[in-house]
Coordinates of N, CA and C in Angstrom, one line a residue:
M1003 N -14.3 -2.7 -82.6 CA -13.7 -2.3 -81.4 C -13.0 -3.5 -80.7
K1004 N -11.8 -3.3 -80.1 CA -11.1 -4.4 -79.5 C -11.9 -4.9 -78.3
A1005 N -12.0 -6.2 -78.1 CA -12.7 -6.7 -77.0 C -12.0 -6.4 -75.7
T1006 N -12.8 -6.2 -74.6 CA -12.2 -6.0 -73.3 C -11.9 -7.4 -72.7
T1007 N -10.6 -7.5 -72.2 CA -10.2 -8.9 -71.8 C -10.5 -9.1 -70.3
L1008 N -11.0 -10.3 -70.0 CA -11.4 -10.6 -68.6 C -10.5 -11.8 -68.1
Y1009 N -10.3 -11.8 -66.8 CA -9.6 -12.9 -66.2 C -10.4 -13.3 -64.9
I1010 N -10.8 -14.5 -64.8 CA -11.7 -15.0 -63.8 C -10.9 -15.7 -62.7
V1011 N -11.1 -15.3 -61.4 CA -10.5 -16.0 -60.3 C -11.5 -16.5 -59.3
D1012 N -11.7 -17.8 -59.3 CA -12.7 -18.5 -58.4 C -12.4 -19.9 -58.3
D1013 N -12.6 -20.5 -57.1 CA -12.3 -21.9 -56.9 C -13.4 -22.8 -57.3
H1014 N -14.5 -22.3 -57.8 CA -15.6 -23.1 -58.3 C -15.7 -23.0 -59.8
Q1015 N -15.4 -24.1 -60.5 CA -15.4 -24.2 -61.9 C -16.8 -23.8 -62.5
L1016 N -17.8 -24.2 -61.8 CA -19.2 -23.9 -62.2 C -19.4 -22.4 -62.4
L1017 N -18.8 -21.6 -61.5 CA -19.0 -20.1 -61.7 C -18.2 -19.6 -62.9
I1018 N -17.0 -20.2 -63.0 CA -16.1 -19.8 -64.2 C -16.8 -20.1 -65.5
D1019 N -17.4 -21.3 -65.6 CA -18.1 -21.7 -66.8 C -19.3 -20.8 -67.0
G1020 N -20.0 -20.4 -65.9 CA -21.2 -19.6 -66.0 C -20.8 -18.2 -66.6
I1021 N -19.7 -17.6 -66.1 CA -19.3 -16.3 -66.7 C -18.9 -16.4 -68.1
N1022 N -18.2 -17.5 -68.4 CA -17.8 -17.8 -69.8 C -19.0 -17.8 -70.7
S1023 N -20.0 -18.6 -70.2 CA -21.2 -18.7 -71.0 C -21.9 -17.4 -71.2
M1024 N -21.9 -16.6 -70.1 CA -22.6 -15.3 -70.1 C -22.0 -14.3 -71.2
V1025 N -20.7 -14.3 -71.3 CA -20.1 -13.4 -72.2 C -19.8 -14.0 -73.6
A1026 N -20.0 -15.3 -73.8 CA -19.6 -15.9 -75.0 C -20.2 -15.3 -76.3
D1027 N -21.5 -14.8 -76.2 CA -22.2 -14.2 -77.3 C -22.0 -12.7 -77.4
E1028 N -21.2 -12.2 -76.5 CA -21.0 -10.7 -76.5 C -19.6 -10.4 -77.0
N1029 N -19.5 -9.8 -78.2 CA -18.2 -9.6 -78.9 C -17.3 -8.6 -78.2
E1030 N -17.9 -7.8 -77.3 CA -17.1 -6.8 -76.6 C -16.2 -7.4 -75.4
W1031 N -16.4 -8.7 -75.1 CA -15.7 -9.3 -74.0 C -15.0 -10.5 -74.4
E1032 N -13.8 -10.8 -73.8 CA -13.0 -12.0 -74.1 C -12.3 -12.5 -72.8
V1033 N -12.7 -13.7 -72.5 CA -12.0 -14.3 -71.3 C -10.7 -14.9 -71.7
I1034 N -9.6 -14.4 -71.2 CA -8.3 -14.8 -71.6 C -7.6 -15.8 -70.6
G1035 N -8.3 -16.1 -69.5 CA -7.7 -17.1 -68.6 C -8.5 -17.1 -67.3
Y1036 N -8.1 -18.0 -66.4 CA -8.7 -18.1 -65.1 C -7.8 -18.8 -64.1
A1037 N -8.0 -18.6 -62.9 CA -7.3 -19.2 -61.8 C -8.2 -19.7 -60.7
N1038 N -7.8 -20.7 -60.0 CA -8.6 -21.2 -58.9 C -8.3 -20.7 -57.5
D1039 N -7.2 -19.9 -57.4 CA -6.9 -19.3 -56.1 C -6.2 -18.0 -56.4
G1040 N -6.1 -17.2 -55.3 CA -5.5 -15.8 -55.4 C -4.0 -15.8 -55.8
A1041 N -3.3 -16.8 -55.3 CA -1.8 -16.9 -55.5 C -1.6 -17.1 -57.0
E1042 N -2.3 -18.0 -57.6 CA -2.2 -18.2 -59.1 C -2.5 -16.9 -59.8
A1043 N -3.5 -16.2 -59.4 CA -3.8 -14.9 -60.1 C -2.7 -13.9 -60.0
V1044 N -2.1 -13.8 -58.8 CA -1.0 -12.9 -58.6 C 0.2 -13.2 -59.5
R1045 N 0.4 -14.5 -59.8 CA 1.5 -14.9 -60.7 C 1.1 -14.5 -62.1
K1046 N -0.1 -14.8 -62.5 CA -0.4 -14.8 -64.0 C -0.9 -13.4 -64.5
V1047 N -1.6 -12.7 -63.6 CA -2.2 -11.4 -64.1 C -1.2 -10.4 -64.6
P1048 N 0.0 -10.2 -64.0 CA 1.0 -9.3 -64.5 C 1.5 -9.7 -65.9
V1049 N 1.4 -11.0 -66.2 CA 1.9 -11.5 -67.5 C 0.9 -11.3 -68.5
L1050 N -0.4 -11.7 -68.2 CA -1.5 -11.7 -69.2 C -2.0 -10.3 -69.4
K1051 N -1.9 -9.4 -68.4 CA -2.4 -8.0 -68.4 C -3.9 -7.9 -68.9
P1052 N -4.8 -8.6 -68.2 CA -6.2 -8.4 -68.6 C -6.7 -7.0 -68.2
D1053 N -7.8 -6.6 -68.9 CA -8.3 -5.3 -68.6 C -9.1 -5.3 -67.2
I1054 N -9.8 -6.4 -67.0 CA -10.6 -6.6 -65.8 C -10.3 -8.0 -65.2
V1055 N -10.1 -8.0 -63.9 CA -10.1 -9.3 -63.1 C -11.3 -9.4 -62.3
L1056 N -12.0 -10.6 -62.5 CA -13.2 -10.9 -61.7 C -12.8 -11.8 -60.6
L1057 N -12.8 -11.3 -59.4 CA -12.1 -12.0 -58.2 C -13.1 -12.4 -57.1
D1058 N -13.1 -13.7 -56.8 CA -13.9 -14.2 -55.7 C -13.1 -13.9 -54.4
L1059 N -13.8 -13.9 -53.3 CA -13.2 -13.6 -52.0 C -12.7 -14.8 -51.2
E1060 N -13.6 -15.8 -51.2 CA -13.2 -17.0 -50.4 C -12.6 -18.1 -51.3
M1061 N -11.3 -18.2 -51.2 CA -10.5 -19.2 -52.0 C -9.4 -19.8 -51.2
P1062 N -8.9 -21.0 -51.6 CA -7.8 -21.6 -50.9 C -6.5 -20.9 -51.3
V1063 N -5.4 -21.2 -50.5 CA -4.0 -20.7 -50.8 C -3.9 -19.2 -50.5
M1064 N -4.7 -18.3 -51.2 CA -4.7 -16.9 -51.0 C -6.1 -16.4 -51.2
N1065 N -6.7 -15.7 -50.2 CA -8.1 -15.2 -50.4 C -8.1 -14.0 -51.3
G1066 N -9.3 -13.7 -51.7 CA -9.5 -12.6 -52.6 C -9.1 -11.2 -52.1
M1067 N -9.3 -11.0 -50.8 CA -8.9 -9.7 -50.2 C -7.4 -9.4 -50.4
L1068 N -6.6 -10.4 -50.0 CA -5.2 -10.3 -50.1 C -4.7 -10.2 -51.6
A1069 N -5.4 -11.0 -52.4 CA -5.1 -11.0 -53.8 C -5.4 -9.7 -54.4
A1070 N -6.5 -9.1 -54.1 CA -6.8 -7.7 -54.6 C -5.8 -6.7 -54.2
E1071 N -5.4 -6.8 -52.9 CA -4.4 -5.8 -52.5 C -3.1 -5.9 -53.2
K1072 N -2.6 -7.2 -53.5 CA -1.4 -7.4 -54.2 C -1.5 -7.0 -55.7
L1073 N -2.7 -7.4 -56.3 CA -2.9 -7.1 -57.7 C -2.9 -5.6 -58.0
L1074 N -3.5 -4.9 -57.1 CA -3.6 -3.4 -57.3 C -2.3 -2.7 -57.2
K1075 N -1.3 -3.4 -56.6 CA 0.0 -2.9 -56.5 C 0.9 -3.3 -57.7
I1076 N 0.8 -4.6 -58.1 CA 1.7 -5.1 -59.1 C 1.2 -4.9 -60.5
S1077 N -0.2 -4.7 -60.6 CA -0.8 -4.6 -61.9 C -1.8 -3.5 -61.9
P1078 N -1.4 -2.2 -61.6 CA -2.3 -1.1 -61.4 C -3.2 -0.8 -62.6
Q1079 N -2.8 -1.2 -63.8 CA -3.6 -0.9 -65.0 C -4.8 -1.8 -65.1
T1080 N -4.8 -2.9 -64.3 CA -5.9 -3.9 -64.4 C -7.0 -3.5 -63.3
K1081 N -8.2 -3.5 -63.7 CA -9.3 -3.1 -62.8 C -9.8 -4.4 -62.1
I1082 N -10.1 -4.3 -60.8 CA -10.5 -5.4 -60.0 C -12.0 -5.3 -59.7
V1083 N -12.7 -6.4 -60.1 CA -14.2 -6.4 -59.7 C -14.4 -7.7 -58.9
I1084 N -14.9 -7.5 -57.7 CA -15.1 -8.6 -56.7 C -16.4 -9.2 -57.1
I1085 N -16.4 -10.6 -57.1 CA -17.7 -11.3 -57.3 C -17.8 -12.3 -56.1
T1086 N -18.9 -12.1 -55.4 CA -19.0 -12.8 -54.1 C -20.4 -12.9 -53.6
L1087 N -20.6 -13.7 -52.6 CA -21.9 -13.8 -52.0 C -22.0 -12.9 -50.7
H1088 N -20.8 -12.4 -50.3 CA -20.7 -11.5 -49.1 C -21.2 -10.1 -49.4
H1089 N -21.9 -9.5 -48.4 CA -22.3 -8.1 -48.6 C -22.2 -7.4 -47.2
E1090 N -21.3 -7.9 -46.4 CA -21.1 -7.3 -45.1 C -20.4 -5.9 -45.2
K1091 N -20.8 -5.0 -44.4 CA -20.3 -3.6 -44.5 C -18.8 -3.6 -44.3
A1092 N -18.2 -4.3 -43.4 CA -16.8 -4.3 -43.1 C -15.9 -4.7 -44.3
I1093 N -16.4 -5.8 -45.0 CA -15.7 -6.3 -46.1 C -15.8 -5.3 -47.3
L1094 N -17.0 -4.8 -47.5 CA -17.1 -3.8 -48.6 C -16.3 -2.5 -48.4
E1095 N -16.3 -2.1 -47.1 CA -15.6 -0.8 -46.8 C -14.1 -1.0 -47.0
K1096 N -13.5 -2.2 -46.6 CA -12.1 -2.4 -46.8 C -11.7 -2.5 -48.3
L1097 N -12.6 -3.2 -49.1 CA -12.3 -3.3 -50.5 C -12.4 -2.0 -51.2
I1098 N -13.3 -1.1 -50.8 CA -13.5 0.2 -51.4 C -12.2 1.0 -51.1
K1099 N -11.7 0.9 -49.9 CA -10.5 1.6 -49.5 C -9.3 1.1 -50.2
L1100 N -9.3 -0.2 -50.5 CA -8.2 -0.7 -51.3 C -8.2 -0.1 -52.7
G1101 N -9.4 0.1 -53.3 CA -9.4 0.7 -54.6 C -10.0 -0.2 -55.7
V1102 N -10.8 -1.2 -55.3 CA -11.4 -2.1 -56.3 C -12.4 -1.2 -57.1
S1103 N -12.6 -1.7 -58.4 CA -13.5 -0.9 -59.3 C -14.9 -1.3 -59.2
G1104 N -15.2 -2.5 -58.7 CA -16.6 -3.0 -58.6 C -16.8 -4.1 -57.6
Y1105 N -18.0 -4.3 -57.3 CA -18.4 -5.3 -56.3 C -19.7 -5.9 -56.8
L1106 N -19.7 -7.1 -57.3 CA -20.9 -7.8 -57.8 C -21.2 -9.0 -57.0
L1107 N -22.5 -9.1 -56.6 CA -22.9 -10.3 -55.9 C -23.1 -11.4 -57.0
K1108 N -22.9 -12.6 -56.6 CA -23.0 -13.7 -57.5 C -24.4 -14.0 -58.0
D1109 N -25.4 -13.5 -57.3 CA -26.8 -13.6 -57.8 C -27.2 -12.4 -58.6
T1110 N -26.3 -11.5 -59.0 CA -26.7 -10.4 -59.8 C -27.2 -10.8 -61.2
P1111 N -28.3 -10.3 -61.6 CA -28.9 -10.7 -62.9 C -27.9 -10.4 -64.1
K1112 N -28.0 -11.2 -65.2 CA -27.1 -11.0 -66.3 C -27.0 -9.6 -66.8
E1113 N -28.1 -9.0 -67.0 CA -28.2 -7.6 -67.6 C -27.4 -6.6 -66.7
E1114 N -27.6 -6.7 -65.4 CA -26.9 -5.8 -64.5 C -25.4 -6.1 -64.4
F1115 N -25.1 -7.4 -64.5 CA -23.7 -7.9 -64.4 C -22.9 -7.3 -65.6
L1116 N -23.5 -7.4 -66.8 CA -22.8 -6.9 -68.0 C -22.8 -5.4 -68.0
K1117 N -23.8 -4.8 -67.5 CA -23.8 -3.3 -67.4 C -22.7 -2.8 -66.4
G1118 N -22.6 -3.6 -65.3 CA -21.5 -3.3 -64.4 C -20.2 -3.3 -65.0
L1119 N -19.9 -4.4 -65.8 CA -18.6 -4.5 -66.5 C -18.4 -3.4 -67.4
E1120 N -19.4 -2.9 -68.1 CA -19.3 -1.8 -69.1 C -18.9 -0.5 -68.3
I1121 N -19.5 -0.3 -67.2 CA -19.3 0.9 -66.4 C -17.8 0.9 -65.9
V1122 N -17.4 -0.3 -65.4 CA -16.0 -0.4 -64.9 C -15.0 -0.3 -66.1
R1123 N -15.3 -0.9 -67.2 CA -14.5 -0.7 -68.4 C -14.3 0.7 -68.8
D1124 N -15.3 1.5 -68.6 CA -15.2 3.0 -68.9 C -14.6 3.8 -67.9
G1125 N -14.0 3.2 -66.9 CA -13.3 3.9 -65.9 C -14.0 4.4 -64.6
N1126 N -15.2 3.8 -64.4 CA -16.0 4.2 -63.3 C -16.2 3.0 -62.3
K1127 N -16.9 3.3 -61.2 CA -17.1 2.3 -60.2 C -18.5 1.7 -60.3
F1128 N -18.7 0.4 -60.0 CA -20.0 -0.2 -60.0 C -20.2 -1.1 -58.8
Y1129 N -21.4 -1.1 -58.2 CA -21.7 -2.0 -57.1 C -23.1 -2.5 -57.4
S1130 N -23.3 -3.8 -57.1 CA -24.6 -4.4 -57.3 C -25.7 -3.6 -56.6
S1131 N -26.8 -3.5 -57.3 CA -27.9 -2.7 -56.7 C -28.4 -3.2 -55.4
H1132 N -28.2 -4.5 -55.1 CA -28.6 -5.0 -53.8 C -27.8 -4.5 -52.6
L1133 N -26.6 -3.8 -53.0 CA -25.7 -3.3 -52.0 C -26.0 -1.9 -51.6
T1134 N -27.1 -1.3 -52.1 CA -27.3 0.1 -51.9 C -27.3 0.5 -50.4
E1135 N -28.1 -0.3 -49.6 CA -28.2 0.1 -48.2 C -26.8 -0.1 -47.5
T1136 N -26.0 -1.1 -47.9 CA -24.7 -1.3 -47.3 C -23.8 -0.1 -47.7
I1137 N -23.9 0.3 -48.9 CA -23.0 1.4 -49.4 C -23.3 2.7 -48.7
L1138 N -24.6 2.9 -48.5 CA -25.0 4.1 -47.8 C -24.5 4.2 -46.4
N1139 N -24.1 3.0 -45.8 CA -23.6 3.0 -44.4 C -22.1 3.0 -44.4
V1140 N -21.5 3.0 -45.5 CA -20.0 3.0 -45.6 C -19.5 4.4 -45.6
S1141 N -19.0 4.9 -44.5 CA -18.7 6.3 -44.3 C -17.6 6.8 -45.3
S1142 N -16.7 5.9 -45.7 CA -15.7 6.3 -46.6 C -16.2 6.8 -48.0
L1143 N -17.4 6.4 -48.3 CA -18.0 6.8 -49.6 C -18.4 8.3 -49.6
S1144 N -18.7 8.8 -48.4 CA -19.1 10.2 -48.3 C -20.3 10.5 -49.1
V1145 N -21.3 9.5 -49.2 CA -22.5 9.7 -49.9 C -23.6 10.0 -49.0
K1146 N -24.4 11.1 -49.3 CA -25.5 11.4 -48.4 C -26.5 10.3 -48.4
K1147 N -27.3 10.2 -47.3 CA -28.2 9.1 -47.2 C -29.3 9.2 -48.2
E1148 N -29.6 10.4 -48.6 CA -30.7 10.5 -49.6 C -30.3 10.3 -51.0
T1149 N -29.0 10.1 -51.3 CA -28.5 9.9 -52.6 C -28.9 8.6 -53.2
N1150 N -29.4 8.6 -54.4 CA -29.7 7.3 -55.1 C -28.4 6.8 -55.6
V1151 N -27.9 5.8 -54.9 CA -26.5 5.3 -55.2 C -26.5 4.5 -56.6
K1152 N -27.6 3.8 -56.8 CA -27.7 3.1 -58.1 C -27.6 4.1 -59.3
L1153 N -28.3 5.2 -59.2 CA -28.2 6.2 -60.3 C -26.8 6.8 -60.3
L1154 N -26.3 7.1 -59.2 CA -25.0 7.7 -59.1 C -23.9 6.9 -59.7
C1155 N -24.0 5.5 -59.5 CA -23.0 4.6 -60.1 C -23.1 4.5 -61.6
L1156 N -24.3 4.9 -62.2 CA -24.4 4.9 -63.6 C -23.7 6.0 -64.3
L1157 N -23.4 7.1 -63.6 CA -22.8 8.3 -64.1 C -21.3 8.2 -64.0
S1158 N -20.7 8.6 -65.1 CA -19.2 8.7 -65.1 C -18.8 10.0 -64.3
D1159 N -17.6 10.0 -63.9 CA -17.1 11.2 -63.2 C -17.3 12.5 -64.0
R1160 N -17.1 12.4 -65.3 CA -17.2 13.6 -66.1 C -18.7 14.0 -66.2
E1161 N -19.6 13.0 -66.3 CA -21.0 13.3 -66.4 C -21.5 13.9 -65.1
R1162 N -20.9 13.6 -64.0 CA -21.3 14.2 -62.7 C -20.9 15.7 -62.7
E1163 N -19.7 15.9 -63.3 CA -19.2 17.3 -63.3 C -20.1 18.1 -64.2
V1164 N -20.5 17.6 -65.4 CA -21.3 18.3 -66.3 C -22.7 18.5 -65.6
L1165 N -23.2 17.5 -64.9 CA -24.5 17.7 -64.2 C -24.5 18.8 -63.2
E1166 N -23.4 18.9 -62.4 CA -23.2 20.0 -61.5 C -23.2 21.4 -62.2
L1167 N -22.5 21.5 -63.3 CA -22.5 22.7 -64.0 C -23.8 23.1 -64.7
V1168 N -24.5 22.1 -65.2 CA -25.8 22.3 -65.7 C -26.7 22.9 -64.7
A1169 N -26.7 22.3 -63.5 CA -27.5 22.8 -62.3 C -27.1 24.2 -61.9
E1170 N -25.9 24.6 -62.2 CA -25.4 26.0 -61.9 C -25.9 27.0 -62.9
G1171 N -26.4 26.5 -64.1 CA -26.9 27.3 -65.1 C -25.8 27.7 -66.2
S1172 N -24.7 26.9 -66.2 CA -23.6 27.2 -67.1 C -24.1 26.9 -68.5
S1173 N -23.6 27.7 -69.5 CA -23.9 27.4 -70.9 C -23.0 26.3 -71.4
T1174 N -23.3 25.8 -72.6 CA -22.4 24.8 -73.1 C -21.0 25.3 -73.3
K1175 N -20.8 26.5 -73.8 CA -19.5 27.1 -74.0 C -18.8 27.3 -72.7
E1176 N -19.5 27.7 -71.7 CA -18.9 27.9 -70.3 C -18.4 26.6 -69.8
M1177 N -19.2 25.6 -70.0 CA -18.8 24.2 -69.5 C -17.6 23.7 -70.3
A1178 N -17.6 23.9 -71.6 CA -16.5 23.5 -72.4 C -15.2 24.2 -72.0
D1179 N -15.3 25.5 -71.7 CA -14.1 26.2 -71.3 C -13.6 25.7 -69.9
R1180 N -14.5 25.5 -69.0 CA -14.2 25.1 -67.7 C -13.6 23.7 -67.6
L1181 N -14.1 22.8 -68.4 CA -13.7 21.4 -68.4 C -12.7 21.1 -69.4
N1182 N -12.3 22.1 -70.2 CA -11.3 21.9 -71.3 C -11.8 20.9 -72.3
L1183 N -13.0 21.0 -72.7 CA -13.6 20.1 -73.6 C -14.2 20.9 -74.8
S1184 N -14.5 20.2 -75.9 CA -15.1 20.9 -77.0 C -16.6 21.0 -76.7
P1185 N -17.3 22.0 -77.3 CA -18.7 22.1 -77.1 C -19.5 20.9 -77.5
K1186 N -19.0 20.3 -78.6 CA -19.7 19.0 -79.1 C -19.6 17.9 -78.0
T1187 N -18.4 17.8 -77.4 CA -18.3 16.8 -76.3 C -19.2 17.0 -75.2
V1188 N -19.3 18.3 -74.8 CA -20.2 18.7 -73.7 C -21.6 18.3 -74.0
E1189 N -22.0 18.6 -75.2 CA -23.4 18.3 -75.7 C -23.6 16.8 -75.6
S1190 N -22.6 16.0 -75.9 CA -22.7 14.6 -75.9 C -22.9 14.1 -74.5
Y1191 N -22.2 14.7 -73.5 CA -22.4 14.4 -72.1 C -23.8 14.8 -71.6
R1192 N -24.3 15.9 -72.1 CA -25.7 16.3 -71.7 C -26.7 15.3 -72.2
K1193 N -26.5 14.9 -73.5 CA -27.4 13.9 -74.1 C -27.4 12.6 -73.3
N1194 N -26.2 12.2 -72.9 CA -26.1 11.0 -72.1 C -26.8 11.1 -70.8
L1195 N -26.7 12.3 -70.1 CA -27.4 12.5 -68.9 C -28.9 12.4 -69.0
L1196 N -29.4 13.1 -70.1 CA -30.9 13.0 -70.3 C -31.4 11.6 -70.5
Q1197 N -30.6 10.8 -71.2 CA -31.0 9.4 -71.4 C -30.9 8.6 -70.1
K1198 N -29.8 8.7 -69.4 CA -29.5 7.9 -68.2 C -30.5 8.2 -67.1
L1199 N -30.9 9.5 -67.0 CA -31.8 9.9 -65.9 C -33.3 10.0 -66.4
D1200 N -33.5 9.6 -67.7 CA -34.8 9.6 -68.3 C -35.5 10.9 -68.2
A1201 N -34.7 12.0 -68.5 CA -35.2 13.4 -68.4 C -35.7 13.9 -69.7
R1202 N -36.8 14.7 -69.8 CA -37.3 15.2 -71.0 C -36.5 16.4 -71.5
N1203 N -36.0 17.2 -70.6 CA -35.3 18.4 -71.0 C -34.3 18.8 -69.8
T1204 N -33.7 19.9 -69.9 CA -32.7 20.3 -68.9 C -33.4 20.6 -67.6
A1205 N -34.5 21.3 -67.6 CA -35.2 21.6 -66.3 C -35.6 20.3 -65.6
H1206 N -36.1 19.4 -66.4 CA -36.5 18.1 -65.8 C -35.3 17.3 -65.3
L1207 N -34.2 17.4 -66.0 CA -32.9 16.8 -65.6 C -32.5 17.3 -64.2
I1208 N -32.6 18.6 -64.0 CA -32.1 19.2 -62.8 C -33.1 18.8 -61.6
R1209 N -34.4 18.8 -61.9 CA -35.3 18.3 -60.9 C -35.1 16.9 -60.4
I1210 N -34.8 16.0 -61.4 CA -34.5 14.6 -61.1 C -33.2 14.5 -60.2
A1211 N -32.2 15.3 -60.7 CA -30.9 15.3 -60.0 C -31.0 15.7 -58.5
I1212 N -31.8 16.8 -58.3 CA -32.0 17.2 -56.9 C -32.8 16.2 -56.1
K1213 N -33.9 15.7 -56.7 CA -34.7 14.7 -56.0 C -34.0 13.5 -55.6
E1214 N -33.1 13.0 -56.5 CA -32.3 11.8 -56.2 C -31.0 12.1 -55.4
G1215 N -30.8 13.3 -55.1 CA -29.6 13.6 -54.3 C -28.3 13.5 -55.1
L1216 N -28.3 13.7 -56.4 CA -27.1 13.6 -57.2 C -26.3 14.8 -57.3
I1217 N -26.9 16.0 -56.9 CA -26.2 17.2 -56.9 C -26.5 17.9 -55.6
S1218 N -25.5 18.8 -55.2 CA -25.7 19.6 -54.0 C -26.5 20.8 -54.3
V1219 N -27.4 21.2 -53.4 CA -28.2 22.4 -53.6 C -28.1 23.4 -52.4

């Protein structure tokens, strides 16, 4: 499988080296460049076309907020993941509205950091687990207070659709027809849901989904 390309934007070389070291032994990731400020990233990203940009917020010349806004316009195929120490509601809310794909705190453990990159690579959103309370208070997310945001972020958009249909009692064939998928693909999504939610069977899956606020009842 082709490695997912990363581009790191941070004014601290220590952090750049740390991320490089973190992914060095992982064949699925490849760092193809880095910049020390937002302006440099805005110049280089459209040329290098990385899959994911890891972007700090506080930098000289051009901050990460402005760089994210520009990159999302000039390089829409590139996913933006913020890496920062900040977890203020106002900052997070603005970045979510801009359309960033992820928000990782710099003290995020390696396992969660890499899992977050995988989720973003697969086309979904990911936010550090320490941000759960902040995310619950961001009105633009429209997430109920009782929703387990960490679990919700682990599910792809399609998996959430399948979960809703499972809860409605739809058969595999009905789900396949409704989602325009093959029955085999639907079964694959069901299997993924059982694994991700640590459910023993369909009934247990639905109970967990209701308890964690992942589906409407």
